[in-house]
Amino acid sequence: LAGRGRIPDFLTAVVANVLLVAAAALIVEGMRLFCGSPGAHAIGRIAVALSVVGFPWLTYVQPSFVHRTILANGLVAALLGVAAWTAAHHRSRGERLLDVITSAALACCAAAFGCRAALKAAGVGGIDLHDGDLSAVIATLAGTLAAVIWSMTVLTSANRRLTLEVSREKDRQMLLNRVLAISADSRDADEITAGAAEAIRQTNGWSCVTVALPGDDKDQGVVGRAFATGLTQRVTDVDRSELAVPLRRNGRMLGVLSLESADAGALGA
């Protein structure tokens, strides 16, 4: 707006709005990747394509500042709404509050842009901020505040995930060192296997960790099914969970690693 009349309309009306829509599309893709979903989403490409065609049309063919405003705010609102839905439906374990705040802030940001588009479509308000358009002021302030909130929650969530991953990597290294120490102190395969299983149990806090070998007696439980099918077996009850993982080398079954926990969600997918 400040550069209107001094900077070509191609930059202020076309390029700026296309970049705004593209930035919102990147937010959608980034949120989907952050939540562990595939990054590609058709709505982002469609929105950018509409902006590339729509803004030049509304600038040179049928010039209309109002329609450009409706198009820009409508597309951004739709994209941020998708990002809010993604954050709400792909909640990560242990970060539910942050995900709820992120989703709510994105939804508020989308609502601010959506209201701005709706008010313009209804002919409410002035032309822009310079004309004292209250809807533009409210949308700008609400959108900025919501953007700051969800940006902070995403950064906080990312920091927690990084801290958790560093802690897990430290635990894995400690477990590996314990298993190597057990292997160095003993030459008996059964003793090494039992020691490694106990190290895994203590490191993860599970109730029971065992390794069943092909010659061992096996029932028809998860261990027996793992031997029979060669596939990982999982059982989750109200008060416990059990996981049986086949151990192979060069296609040959070496045994089954059996894990049990009193936490029903500890061995989930």
PDB file of C-alpha atoms in Angstrom, residues 73-260:
ATOM      1  CA  ASN A  73      -7.740 -13.439   1.957  1.00  0.00           C
ATOM      2  CA  GLY A  74      -9.964 -16.321   0.871  1.00  0.00           C
ATOM      3  CA  LEU A  75      -7.070 -18.441  -0.364  1.00  0.00           C
ATOM      4  CA  VAL A  76      -4.959 -17.744   2.718  1.00  0.00           C
ATOM      5  CA  ALA A  77      -7.913 -18.529   5.002  1.00  0.00           C
ATOM      6  CA  ALA A  78      -8.507 -21.850   3.251  1.00  0.00           C
ATOM      7  CA  LEU A  79      -4.841 -22.845   3.467  1.00  0.00           C
ATOM      8  CA  LEU A  80      -4.484 -21.908   7.122  1.00  0.00           C
ATOM      9  CA  GLY A  81      -7.712 -23.782   7.830  1.00  0.00           C
ATOM     10  CA  VAL A  82      -6.172 -26.919   6.315  1.00  0.00           C
ATOM     11  CA  ALA A  83      -3.057 -26.390   8.440  1.00  0.00           C
ATOM     12  CA  ALA A  84      -5.244 -26.053  11.559  1.00  0.00           C
ATOM     13  CA  TRP A  85      -7.106 -29.268  10.677  1.00  0.00           C
ATOM     14  CA  THR A  86      -3.776 -31.056  10.179  1.00  0.00           C
ATOM     15  CA  ALA A  87      -2.500 -29.959  13.579  1.00  0.00           C
ATOM     16  CA  ALA A  88      -5.765 -31.030  15.229  1.00  0.00           C
ATOM     17  CA  HIS A  89      -5.956 -34.489  13.639  1.00  0.00           C
ATOM     18  CA  HIS A  90      -2.291 -35.505  13.732  1.00  0.00           C
ATOM     19  CA  ARG A  91      -1.522 -34.959  17.387  1.00  0.00           C
ATOM     20  CA  SER A  92       1.764 -36.342  18.608  1.00  0.00           C
ATOM     21  CA  ARG A  93       1.891 -38.338  21.799  1.00  0.00           C
ATOM     22  CA  GLY A  94       2.894 -36.309  24.843  1.00  0.00           C
ATOM     23  CA  GLU A  95       2.377 -32.922  23.144  1.00  0.00           C
ATOM     24  CA  ARG A  96      -1.409 -32.744  22.979  1.00  0.00           C
ATOM     25  CA  LEU A  97      -1.703 -29.353  24.691  1.00  0.00           C
ATOM     26  CA  LEU A  98       0.807 -27.741  22.323  1.00  0.00           C
ATOM     27  CA  ASP A  99      -0.964 -29.300  19.350  1.00  0.00           C
ATOM     28  CA  VAL A 100      -4.325 -27.991  20.553  1.00  0.00           C
ATOM     29  CA  ILE A 101      -2.916 -24.481  21.000  1.00  0.00           C
ATOM     30  CA  THR A 102      -1.257 -24.625  17.580  1.00  0.00           C
ATOM     31  CA  SER A 103      -4.476 -25.785  15.943  1.00  0.00           C
ATOM     32  CA  ALA A 104      -6.559 -23.117  17.709  1.00  0.00           C
ATOM     33  CA  ALA A 105      -4.128 -20.330  16.784  1.00  0.00           C
ATOM     34  CA  LEU A 106      -4.050 -21.439  13.136  1.00  0.00           C
ATOM     35  CA  ALA A 107      -7.851 -21.612  13.128  1.00  0.00           C
ATOM     36  CA  CYS A 108      -8.060 -18.069  14.546  1.00  0.00           C
ATOM     37  CA  CYS A 109      -5.622 -16.852  11.931  1.00  0.00           C
ATOM     38  CA  ALA A 110      -7.693 -18.523   9.201  1.00  0.00           C
ATOM     39  CA  ALA A 111     -10.879 -17.024  10.651  1.00  0.00           C
ATOM     40  CA  ALA A 112      -9.337 -13.535  10.610  1.00  0.00           C
ATOM     41  CA  PHE A 113      -8.504 -13.780   6.916  1.00  0.00           C
ATOM     42  CA  GLY A 114     -11.846 -15.433   6.184  1.00  0.00           C
ATOM     43  CA  CYS A 115     -13.786 -12.659   7.920  1.00  0.00           C
ATOM     44  CA  ARG A 116     -11.786 -10.090   6.001  1.00  0.00           C
ATOM     45  CA  ALA A 117     -12.740 -11.771   2.714  1.00  0.00           C
ATOM     46  CA  ALA A 118     -16.405 -12.101   3.754  1.00  0.00           C
ATOM     47  CA  LEU A 119     -16.654  -8.455   4.806  1.00  0.00           C
ATOM     48  CA  LYS A 120     -15.161  -7.325   1.526  1.00  0.00           C
ATOM     49  CA  ALA A 121     -17.572  -9.540  -0.384  1.00  0.00           C
ATOM     50  CA  ALA A 122     -20.450  -7.950   1.571  1.00  0.00           C
ATOM     51  CA  GLY A 123     -19.161  -4.455   0.824  1.00  0.00           C
ATOM     52  CA  VAL A 124     -18.410  -3.664   4.481  1.00  0.00           C
ATOM     53  CA  GLY A 125     -15.532  -1.339   5.351  1.00  0.00           C
ATOM     54  CA  GLY A 126     -13.299   0.954   3.384  1.00  0.00           C
ATOM     55  CA  ILE A 127     -10.858   0.157   0.641  1.00  0.00           C
ATOM     56  CA  ASP A 128      -7.774  -0.436   2.753  1.00  0.00           C
ATOM     57  CA  LEU A 129      -5.928   0.508   5.933  1.00  0.00           C
ATOM     58  CA  HIS A 130      -5.332   4.045   4.690  1.00  0.00           C
ATOM     59  CA  ASP A 131      -9.085   4.570   4.453  1.00  0.00           C
ATOM     60  CA  GLY A 132      -9.686   3.488   8.022  1.00  0.00           C
ATOM     61  CA  ASP A 133     -11.012   0.049   7.127  1.00  0.00           C
ATOM     62  CA  LEU A 134     -11.711  -1.459  10.561  1.00  0.00           C
ATOM     63  CA  SER A 135     -11.999  -4.981   9.127  1.00  0.00           C
ATOM     64  CA  ALA A 136      -8.497  -4.690   7.703  1.00  0.00           C
ATOM     65  CA  VAL A 137      -7.136  -3.509  11.072  1.00  0.00           C
ATOM     66  CA  ILE A 138      -8.840  -6.326  13.038  1.00  0.00           C
ATOM     67  CA  ALA A 139      -7.854  -8.993  10.515  1.00  0.00           C
ATOM     68  CA  THR A 140      -4.255  -7.800  10.494  1.00  0.00           C
ATOM     69  CA  LEU A 141      -3.934  -7.652  14.286  1.00  0.00           C
ATOM     70  CA  ALA A 142      -5.757 -10.955  14.897  1.00  0.00           C
ATOM     71  CA  GLY A 143      -3.816 -12.704  12.154  1.00  0.00           C
ATOM     72  CA  THR A 144      -0.495 -11.405  13.432  1.00  0.00           C
ATOM     73  CA  LEU A 145      -1.232 -12.373  17.049  1.00  0.00           C
ATOM     74  CA  ALA A 146      -2.401 -15.853  16.055  1.00  0.00           C
ATOM     75  CA  ALA A 147       0.637 -16.314  13.814  1.00  0.00           C
ATOM     76  CA  VAL A 148       2.971 -15.426  16.685  1.00  0.00           C
ATOM     77  CA  ILE A 149       1.205 -17.902  18.983  1.00  0.00           C
ATOM     78  CA  TRP A 150       1.265 -20.869  16.629  1.00  0.00           C
ATOM     79  CA  SER A 151       4.844 -20.114  15.602  1.00  0.00           C
ATOM     80  CA  MET A 152       5.919 -20.219  19.258  1.00  0.00           C
ATOM     81  CA  THR A 153       4.011 -23.462  19.930  1.00  0.00           C
ATOM     82  CA  VAL A 154       5.511 -25.143  16.873  1.00  0.00           C
ATOM     83  CA  LEU A 155       9.014 -24.096  17.915  1.00  0.00           C
ATOM     84  CA  THR A 156       8.380 -25.300  21.476  1.00  0.00           C
ATOM     85  CA  SER A 157       7.068 -28.629  20.203  1.00  0.00           C
ATOM     86  CA  ALA A 158      10.045 -29.010  17.872  1.00  0.00           C
ATOM     87  CA  ASN A 159      12.428 -28.290  20.734  1.00  0.00           C
ATOM     88  CA  ARG A 160      10.750 -30.929  22.911  1.00  0.00           C
ATOM     89  CA  ARG A 161      10.937 -33.482  20.119  1.00  0.00           C
ATOM     90  CA  LEU A 162      14.610 -32.757  19.584  1.00  0.00           C
ATOM     91  CA  THR A 163      15.314 -33.059  23.309  1.00  0.00           C
ATOM     92  CA  LEU A 164      13.419 -36.356  23.448  1.00  0.00           C
ATOM     93  CA  GLU A 165      15.284 -37.714  20.417  1.00  0.00           C
ATOM     94  CA  VAL A 166      18.645 -36.751  21.941  1.00  0.00           C
ATOM     95  CA  SER A 167      17.637 -38.528  25.151  1.00  0.00           C
ATOM     96  CA  ARG A 168      16.596 -41.632  23.209  1.00  0.00           C
ATOM     97  CA  GLU A 169      19.862 -41.632  21.290  1.00  0.00           C
ATOM     98  CA  LYS A 170      21.758 -41.402  24.576  1.00  0.00           C
ATOM     99  CA  ASP A 171      19.780 -44.383  25.912  1.00  0.00           C
ATOM    100  CA  ARG A 172      20.537 -46.369  22.746  1.00  0.00           C
ATOM    101  CA  GLN A 173      24.235 -45.666  23.078  1.00  0.00           C
ATOM    102  CA  MET A 174      24.200 -46.698  26.739  1.00  0.00           C
ATOM    103  CA  LEU A 175      22.337 -49.892  25.848  1.00  0.00           C
ATOM    104  CA  LEU A 176      24.837 -50.699  23.106  1.00  0.00           C
ATOM    105  CA  ASN A 177      27.735 -50.155  25.514  1.00  0.00           C
ATOM    106  CA  ARG A 178      26.132 -52.469  28.083  1.00  0.00           C
ATOM    107  CA  VAL A 179      25.586 -55.198  25.498  1.00  0.00           C
ATOM    108  CA  LEU A 180      29.173 -54.866  24.277  1.00  0.00           C
ATOM    109  CA  ALA A 181      30.421 -55.093  27.873  1.00  0.00           C
ATOM    110  CA  ILE A 182      28.373 -58.262  28.417  1.00  0.00           C
ATOM    111  CA  SER A 183      29.767 -59.765  25.210  1.00  0.00           C
ATOM    112  CA  ALA A 184      33.320 -58.965  26.282  1.00  0.00           C
ATOM    113  CA  ASP A 185      32.888 -60.601  29.704  1.00  0.00           C
ATOM    114  CA  SER A 186      31.352 -63.852  28.473  1.00  0.00           C
ATOM    115  CA  ARG A 187      31.751 -66.316  25.615  1.00  0.00           C
ATOM    116  CA  ASP A 188      28.545 -68.230  26.346  1.00  0.00           C
ATOM    117  CA  ALA A 189      25.814 -67.411  23.786  1.00  0.00           C
ATOM    118  CA  ASP A 190      22.940 -68.064  26.194  1.00  0.00           C
ATOM    119  CA  GLU A 191      24.499 -65.852  28.843  1.00  0.00           C
ATOM    120  CA  ILE A 192      25.105 -63.047  26.348  1.00  0.00           C
ATOM    121  CA  THR A 193      21.524 -63.290  25.052  1.00  0.00           C
ATOM    122  CA  ALA A 194      20.044 -63.241  28.557  1.00  0.00           C
ATOM    123  CA  GLY A 195      22.264 -60.326  29.561  1.00  0.00           C
ATOM    124  CA  ALA A 196      21.330 -58.330  26.467  1.00  0.00           C
ATOM    125  CA  ALA A 197      17.618 -58.961  27.078  1.00  0.00           C
ATOM    126  CA  GLU A 198      17.958 -57.799  30.683  1.00  0.00           C
ATOM    127  CA  ALA A 199      19.820 -54.675  29.570  1.00  0.00           C
ATOM    128  CA  ILE A 200      17.009 -53.865  27.130  1.00  0.00           C
ATOM    129  CA  ARG A 201      14.404 -54.400  29.873  1.00  0.00           C
ATOM    130  CA  GLN A 202      16.163 -52.133  32.373  1.00  0.00           C
ATOM    131  CA  THR A 203      16.871 -49.393  29.834  1.00  0.00           C
ATOM    132  CA  ASN A 204      13.245 -49.161  28.645  1.00  0.00           C
ATOM    133  CA  GLY A 205      11.500 -50.010  31.896  1.00  0.00           C
ATOM    134  CA  TRP A 206       9.539 -52.908  30.398  1.00  0.00           C
ATOM    135  CA  SER A 207       8.283 -55.687  32.648  1.00  0.00           C
ATOM    136  CA  CYS A 208       9.794 -58.581  30.683  1.00  0.00           C
ATOM    137  CA  VAL A 209      12.203 -59.030  27.754  1.00  0.00           C
ATOM    138  CA  THR A 210      13.204 -62.477  26.506  1.00  0.00           C
ATOM    139  CA  VAL A 211      14.692 -64.043  23.402  1.00  0.00           C
ATOM    140  CA  ALA A 212      13.104 -67.297  22.237  1.00  0.00           C
ATOM    141  CA  LEU A 213      15.313 -69.543  20.101  1.00  0.00           C
ATOM    142  CA  PRO A 214      14.066 -71.957  17.397  1.00  0.00           C
ATOM    143  CA  GLY A 215      14.697 -74.983  19.630  1.00  0.00           C
ATOM    144  CA  ASP A 216      12.777 -73.612  22.608  1.00  0.00           C
ATOM    145  CA  ASP A 217       9.293 -74.813  23.527  1.00  0.00           C
ATOM    146  CA  LYS A 218       6.782 -72.344  22.121  1.00  0.00           C
ATOM    147  CA  ASP A 219       3.084 -71.994  22.783  1.00  0.00           C
ATOM    148  CA  GLN A 220       0.513 -70.564  20.387  1.00  0.00           C
ATOM    149  CA  GLY A 221       0.844 -67.047  21.778  1.00  0.00           C
ATOM    150  CA  VAL A 222       2.471 -64.094  20.090  1.00  0.00           C
ATOM    151  CA  VAL A 223       5.917 -65.733  20.157  1.00  0.00           C
ATOM    152  CA  GLY A 224       4.587 -68.887  18.520  1.00  0.00           C
ATOM    153  CA  ARG A 225       2.762 -66.832  15.878  1.00  0.00           C
ATOM    154  CA  ALA A 226       5.911 -64.820  15.200  1.00  0.00           C
ATOM    155  CA  PHE A 227       7.835 -68.047  14.586  1.00  0.00           C
ATOM    156  CA  ALA A 228       5.054 -69.476  12.417  1.00  0.00           C
ATOM    157  CA  THR A 229       4.419 -66.397  10.269  1.00  0.00           C
ATOM    158  CA  GLY A 230       7.782 -64.651  10.391  1.00  0.00           C
ATOM    159  CA  LEU A 231       5.903 -61.404  11.070  1.00  0.00           C
ATOM    160  CA  THR A 232       5.918 -59.047  14.028  1.00  0.00           C
ATOM    161  CA  GLN A 233       3.050 -59.770  16.405  1.00  0.00           C
ATOM    162  CA  ARG A 234       1.466 -57.196  18.715  1.00  0.00           C
ATOM    163  CA  VAL A 235      -1.110 -57.636  21.486  1.00  0.00           C
ATOM    164  CA  THR A 236      -2.552 -54.661  23.375  1.00  0.00           C
ATOM    165  CA  ASP A 237      -4.954 -55.172  26.266  1.00  0.00           C
ATOM    166  CA  VAL A 238      -6.394 -52.773  28.792  1.00  0.00           C
ATOM    167  CA  ASP A 239      -3.586 -53.297  31.298  1.00  0.00           C
ATOM    168  CA  ARG A 240      -0.660 -54.611  29.256  1.00  0.00           C
ATOM    169  CA  SER A 241       0.968 -54.803  25.839  1.00  0.00           C
ATOM    170  CA  GLU A 242       3.160 -57.449  24.250  1.00  0.00           C
ATOM    171  CA  LEU A 243       5.327 -57.412  21.154  1.00  0.00           C
ATOM    172  CA  ALA A 244       7.108 -60.306  19.424  1.00  0.00           C
ATOM    173  CA  VAL A 245       9.720 -59.399  16.794  1.00  0.00           C
ATOM    174  CA  PRO A 246      11.298 -62.089  14.571  1.00  0.00           C
ATOM    175  CA  LEU A 247      15.101 -61.968  14.409  1.00  0.00           C
ATOM    176  CA  ARG A 248      16.571 -62.953  11.063  1.00  0.00           C
ATOM    177  CA  ARG A 249      19.940 -63.035   9.360  1.00  0.00           C
ATOM    178  CA  ASN A 250      20.316 -63.700   5.651  1.00  0.00           C
ATOM    179  CA  GLY A 251      16.726 -64.925   5.560  1.00  0.00           C
ATOM    180  CA  ARG A 252      17.227 -67.495   8.363  1.00  0.00           C
ATOM    181  CA  MET A 253      15.134 -67.278  11.526  1.00  0.00           C
ATOM    182  CA  LEU A 254      17.437 -66.879  14.535  1.00  0.00           C
ATOM    183  CA  GLY A 255      14.795 -66.333  17.194  1.00  0.00           C
ATOM    184  CA  VAL A 256      12.038 -64.041  18.429  1.00  0.00           C
ATOM    185  CA  LEU A 257      12.503 -61.035  20.694  1.00  0.00           C
ATOM    186  CA  SER A 258       9.559 -60.873  23.116  1.00  0.00           C
ATOM    187  CA  LEU A 259       8.740 -57.604  24.878  1.00  0.00           C
ATOM    188  CA  GLU A 260       6.099 -57.133  27.571  1.00  0.00           C
TER     189      GLU A 260
END
